[in-house]
Tab-separated table of C-alpha atoms and ligand atoms in Angstrom:
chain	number	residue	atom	x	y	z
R	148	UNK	CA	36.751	12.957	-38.256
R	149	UNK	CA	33.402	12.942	-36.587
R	150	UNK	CA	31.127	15.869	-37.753
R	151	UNK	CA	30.936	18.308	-34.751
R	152	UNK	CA	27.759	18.359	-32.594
R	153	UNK	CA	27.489	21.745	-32.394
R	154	UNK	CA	24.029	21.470	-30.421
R	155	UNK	CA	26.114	19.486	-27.535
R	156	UNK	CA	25.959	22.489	-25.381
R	157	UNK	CA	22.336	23.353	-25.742
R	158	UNK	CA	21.446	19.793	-24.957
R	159	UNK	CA	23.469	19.823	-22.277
R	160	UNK	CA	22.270	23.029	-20.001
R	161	UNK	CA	18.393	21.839	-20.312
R	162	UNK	CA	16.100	18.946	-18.726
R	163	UNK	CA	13.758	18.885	-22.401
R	164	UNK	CA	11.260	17.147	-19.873
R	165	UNK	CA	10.862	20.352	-17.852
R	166	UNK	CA	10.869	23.470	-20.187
R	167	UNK	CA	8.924	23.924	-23.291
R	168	UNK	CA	11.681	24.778	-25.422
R	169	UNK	CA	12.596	22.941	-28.608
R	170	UNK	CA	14.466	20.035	-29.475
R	171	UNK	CA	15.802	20.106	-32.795
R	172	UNK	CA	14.645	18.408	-35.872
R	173	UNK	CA	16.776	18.042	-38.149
R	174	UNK	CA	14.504	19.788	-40.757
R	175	UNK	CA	16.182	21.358	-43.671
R	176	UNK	CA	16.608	25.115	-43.882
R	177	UNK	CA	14.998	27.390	-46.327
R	178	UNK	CA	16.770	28.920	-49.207
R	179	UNK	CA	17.478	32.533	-47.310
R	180	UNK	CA	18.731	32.118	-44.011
R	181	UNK	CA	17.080	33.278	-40.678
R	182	UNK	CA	17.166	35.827	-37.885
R	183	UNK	CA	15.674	36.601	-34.630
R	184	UNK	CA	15.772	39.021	-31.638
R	185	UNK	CA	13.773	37.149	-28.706
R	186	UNK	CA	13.237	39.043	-25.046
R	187	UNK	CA	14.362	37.335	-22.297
R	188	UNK	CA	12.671	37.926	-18.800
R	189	UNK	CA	15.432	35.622	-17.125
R	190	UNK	CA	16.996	36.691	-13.867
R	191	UNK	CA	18.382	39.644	-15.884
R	192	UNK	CA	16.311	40.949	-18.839
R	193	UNK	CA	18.174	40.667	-21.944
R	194	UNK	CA	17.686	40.529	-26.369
R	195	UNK	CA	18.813	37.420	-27.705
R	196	UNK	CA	19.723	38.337	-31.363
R	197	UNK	CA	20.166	34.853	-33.084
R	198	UNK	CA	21.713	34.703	-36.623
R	199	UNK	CA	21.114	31.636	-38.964
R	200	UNK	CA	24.465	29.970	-40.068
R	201	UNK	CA	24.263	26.739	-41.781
R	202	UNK	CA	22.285	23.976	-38.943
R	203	UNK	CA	22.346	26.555	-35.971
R	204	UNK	CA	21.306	29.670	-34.326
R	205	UNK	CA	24.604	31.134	-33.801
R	206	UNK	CA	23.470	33.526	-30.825
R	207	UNK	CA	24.516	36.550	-28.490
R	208	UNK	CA	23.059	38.030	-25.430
R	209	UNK	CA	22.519	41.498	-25.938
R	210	UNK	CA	21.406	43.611	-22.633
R	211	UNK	CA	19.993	46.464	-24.512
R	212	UNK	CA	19.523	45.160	-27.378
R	213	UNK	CA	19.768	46.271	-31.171
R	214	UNK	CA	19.799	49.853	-31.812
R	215	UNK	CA	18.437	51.318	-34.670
R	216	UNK	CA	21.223	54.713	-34.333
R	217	UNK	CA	24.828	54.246	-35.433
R	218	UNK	CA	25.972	55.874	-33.130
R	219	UNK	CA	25.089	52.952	-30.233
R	220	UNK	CA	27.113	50.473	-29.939
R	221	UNK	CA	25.562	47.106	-27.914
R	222	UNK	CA	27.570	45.001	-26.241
R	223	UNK	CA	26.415	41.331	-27.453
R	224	UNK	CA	27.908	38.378	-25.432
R	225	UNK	CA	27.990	34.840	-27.476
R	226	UNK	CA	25.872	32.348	-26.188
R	227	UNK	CA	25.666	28.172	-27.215
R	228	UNK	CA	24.311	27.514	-30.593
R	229	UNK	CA	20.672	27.029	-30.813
R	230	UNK	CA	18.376	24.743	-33.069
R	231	UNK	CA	16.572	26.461	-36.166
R	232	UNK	CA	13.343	25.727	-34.199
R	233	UNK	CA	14.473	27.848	-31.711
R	234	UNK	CA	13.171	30.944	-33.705
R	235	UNK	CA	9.777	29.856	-32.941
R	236	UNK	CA	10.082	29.575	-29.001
R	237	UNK	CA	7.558	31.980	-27.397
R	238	UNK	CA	6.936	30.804	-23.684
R	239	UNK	CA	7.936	29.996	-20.095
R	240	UNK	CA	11.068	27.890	-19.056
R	241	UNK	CA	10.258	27.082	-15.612
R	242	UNK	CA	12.152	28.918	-12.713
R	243	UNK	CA	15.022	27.113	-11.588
R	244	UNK	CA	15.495	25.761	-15.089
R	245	UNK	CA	18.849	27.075	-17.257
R	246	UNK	CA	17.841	30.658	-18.349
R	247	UNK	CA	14.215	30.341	-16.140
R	248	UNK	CA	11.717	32.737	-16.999
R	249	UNK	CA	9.756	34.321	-20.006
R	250	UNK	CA	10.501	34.752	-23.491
R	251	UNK	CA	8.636	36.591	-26.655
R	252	UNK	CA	10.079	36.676	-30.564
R	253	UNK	CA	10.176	40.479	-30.804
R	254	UNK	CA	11.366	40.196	-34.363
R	255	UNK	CA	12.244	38.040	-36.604
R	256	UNK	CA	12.965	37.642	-40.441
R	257	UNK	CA	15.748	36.645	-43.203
R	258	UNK	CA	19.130	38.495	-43.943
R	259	UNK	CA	21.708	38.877	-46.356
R	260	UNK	CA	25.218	37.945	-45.400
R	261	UNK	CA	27.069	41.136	-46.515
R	262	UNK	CA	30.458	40.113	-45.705
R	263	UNK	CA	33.744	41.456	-47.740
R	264	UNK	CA	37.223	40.814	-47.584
R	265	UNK	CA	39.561	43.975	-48.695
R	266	UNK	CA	39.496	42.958	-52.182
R	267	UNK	CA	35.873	43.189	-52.439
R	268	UNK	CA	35.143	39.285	-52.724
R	269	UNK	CA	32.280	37.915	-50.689
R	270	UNK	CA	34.111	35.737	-48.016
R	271	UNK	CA	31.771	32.719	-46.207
R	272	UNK	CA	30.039	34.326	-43.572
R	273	UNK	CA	30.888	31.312	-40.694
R	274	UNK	CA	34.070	32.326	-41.718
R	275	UNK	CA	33.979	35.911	-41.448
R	276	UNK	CA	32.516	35.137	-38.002
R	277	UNK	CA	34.968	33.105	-36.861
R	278	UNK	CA	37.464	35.593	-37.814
R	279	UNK	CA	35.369	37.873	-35.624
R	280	UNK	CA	33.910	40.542	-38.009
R	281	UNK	CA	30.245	39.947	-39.878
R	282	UNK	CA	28.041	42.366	-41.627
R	283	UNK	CA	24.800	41.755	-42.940
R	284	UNK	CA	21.812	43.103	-43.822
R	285	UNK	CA	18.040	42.515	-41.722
R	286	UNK	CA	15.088	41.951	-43.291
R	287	UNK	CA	12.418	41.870	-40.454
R	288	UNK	CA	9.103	42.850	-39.654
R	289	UNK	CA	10.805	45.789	-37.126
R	290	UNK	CA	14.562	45.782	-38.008
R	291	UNK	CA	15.731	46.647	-41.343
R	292	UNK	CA	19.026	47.451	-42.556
R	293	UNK	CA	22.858	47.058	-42.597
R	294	UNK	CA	24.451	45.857	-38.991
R	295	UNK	CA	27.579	44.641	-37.954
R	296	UNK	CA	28.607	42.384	-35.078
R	297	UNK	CA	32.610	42.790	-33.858
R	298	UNK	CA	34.855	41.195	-31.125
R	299	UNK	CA	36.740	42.979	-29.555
R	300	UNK	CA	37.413	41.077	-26.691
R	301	UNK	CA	38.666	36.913	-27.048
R	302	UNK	CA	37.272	34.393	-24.834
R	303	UNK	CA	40.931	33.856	-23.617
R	304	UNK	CA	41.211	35.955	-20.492
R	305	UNK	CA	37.857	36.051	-19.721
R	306	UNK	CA	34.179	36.721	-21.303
R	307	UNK	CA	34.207	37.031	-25.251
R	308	UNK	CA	32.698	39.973	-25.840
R	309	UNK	CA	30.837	41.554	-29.233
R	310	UNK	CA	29.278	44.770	-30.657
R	311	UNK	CA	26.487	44.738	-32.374
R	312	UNK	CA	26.031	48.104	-34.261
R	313	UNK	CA	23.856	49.398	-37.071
R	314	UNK	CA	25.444	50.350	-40.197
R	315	UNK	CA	25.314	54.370	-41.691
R	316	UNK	CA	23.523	54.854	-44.846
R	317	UNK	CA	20.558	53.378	-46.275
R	318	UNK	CA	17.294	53.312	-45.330
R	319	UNK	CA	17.158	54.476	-41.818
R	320	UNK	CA	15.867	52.591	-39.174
R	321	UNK	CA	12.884	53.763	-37.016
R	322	UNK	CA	12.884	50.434	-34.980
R	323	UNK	CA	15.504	50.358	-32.088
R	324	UNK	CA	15.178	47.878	-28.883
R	325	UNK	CA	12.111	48.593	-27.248
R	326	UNK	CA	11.348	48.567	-23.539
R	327	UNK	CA	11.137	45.247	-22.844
R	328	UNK	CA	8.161	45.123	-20.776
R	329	UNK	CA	6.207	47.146	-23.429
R	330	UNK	CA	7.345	45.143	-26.787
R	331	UNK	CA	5.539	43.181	-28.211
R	332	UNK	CA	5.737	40.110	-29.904
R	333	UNK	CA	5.735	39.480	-33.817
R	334	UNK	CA	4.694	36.283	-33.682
R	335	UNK	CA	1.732	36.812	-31.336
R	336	UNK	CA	0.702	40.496	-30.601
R	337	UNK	CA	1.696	39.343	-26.979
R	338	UNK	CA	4.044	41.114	-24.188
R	339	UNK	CA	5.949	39.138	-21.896
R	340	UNK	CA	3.427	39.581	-19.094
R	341	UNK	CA	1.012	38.275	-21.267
R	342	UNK	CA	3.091	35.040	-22.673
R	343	UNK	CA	2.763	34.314	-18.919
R	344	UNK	CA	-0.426	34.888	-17.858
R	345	UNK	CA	-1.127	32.459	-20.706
R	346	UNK	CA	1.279	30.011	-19.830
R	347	UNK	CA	0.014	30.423	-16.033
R	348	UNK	CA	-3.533	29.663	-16.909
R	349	UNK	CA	-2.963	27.212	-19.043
K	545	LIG	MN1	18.570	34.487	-23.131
């Protein structure tokens, strides 16, 4: 059987002659594997929180973004695989474009797949996604700690739908989702208005 191309649908939804944003490479991935939580100024703002697993950027839209409380629970809703590279992508995709408008990397790191089945034996994490529970642990330059992301709703009548909440215990997290228009980004220093005044003038 053909390996899947799991990057068909990110291909597929952009014109790589009109916006900015990657293509991938093919490059190999480090040893730990990758995170991060991008800003979105599209037509509605939104977090992209983007988890590294195997080739991809498995990925889910989350309106308010990661809380650093417990006690919030975000609604995250999957979204096509991204490339590895996309963890870099800080820019404009031109309006009218899929997902047109402005986007910073307002964190970004490595993290530990955490996942357990009731025995206590570390179970693949694709697979423990796929079976629709994943917990792991963020090592970033703003989030830090144990999370969690859950389905609770299948994509068969409707919208999958995820929660993306912050685990209890250990070291407490001071670093929730920001305003959006305030954040800034840990790449470059830069808000969103700024990523496009720069883009604009450039
Ligand atoms: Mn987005």
């Amino acid at each position: 059987m053909a390996e899947r191309d799991r990057l068909r649908d990110y291909r597929g939804k952009r014109d790589f002659d009109r916006t900015g944003e990657p293509r991938e490479s093919g490059e190999p991935a480090g040893d730990r594997p990758r995170f991060v939580v991008q800003i979105h100024d599209a037509s509605t703002m939104h977090f992209d929180f983007r988890l590294q697993v195997d080739d991809v950027l498995k990925s889910w839209s989350v309106p308010k973004g990661p809380s650093a409380d417990p006690k919030d629970k975000r609604l995250a809703v999957p979204t096509e695989d991204h490339p590895l590279e996309y963890e870099e992508f800080e820019g404009v995709i031109p309006r009218g474009e899929y997902g047109g408008g402005t986007v910073i990397v307002w964190d970004h790191g490595t993290y530990e797949p955490l996942s357990h089945d009731r025995k206590g034996r570390s179970v693949d994490f694709a697979e423990s996604l796929e079976r629709g529970h994943a917990t792991f642990r963020l090592s970033g330059s703003k989030l830090h700690g144990e999370y969690a992301l859950t389905r609770f709703r299948s994509g068969d009548d409707g919208e999958e739908a995820w929660l993306l909440v912050k685990r209890t215990g250990g070291r407490a997290g001071t670093h929730g989702a920001p305003d959006p228009r305030r954040a800034r980004s840990a790449r470059s220093g830069r808000t969103l208005a700024q990523v496009a005044s720069d883009a604009a003038g450039e």
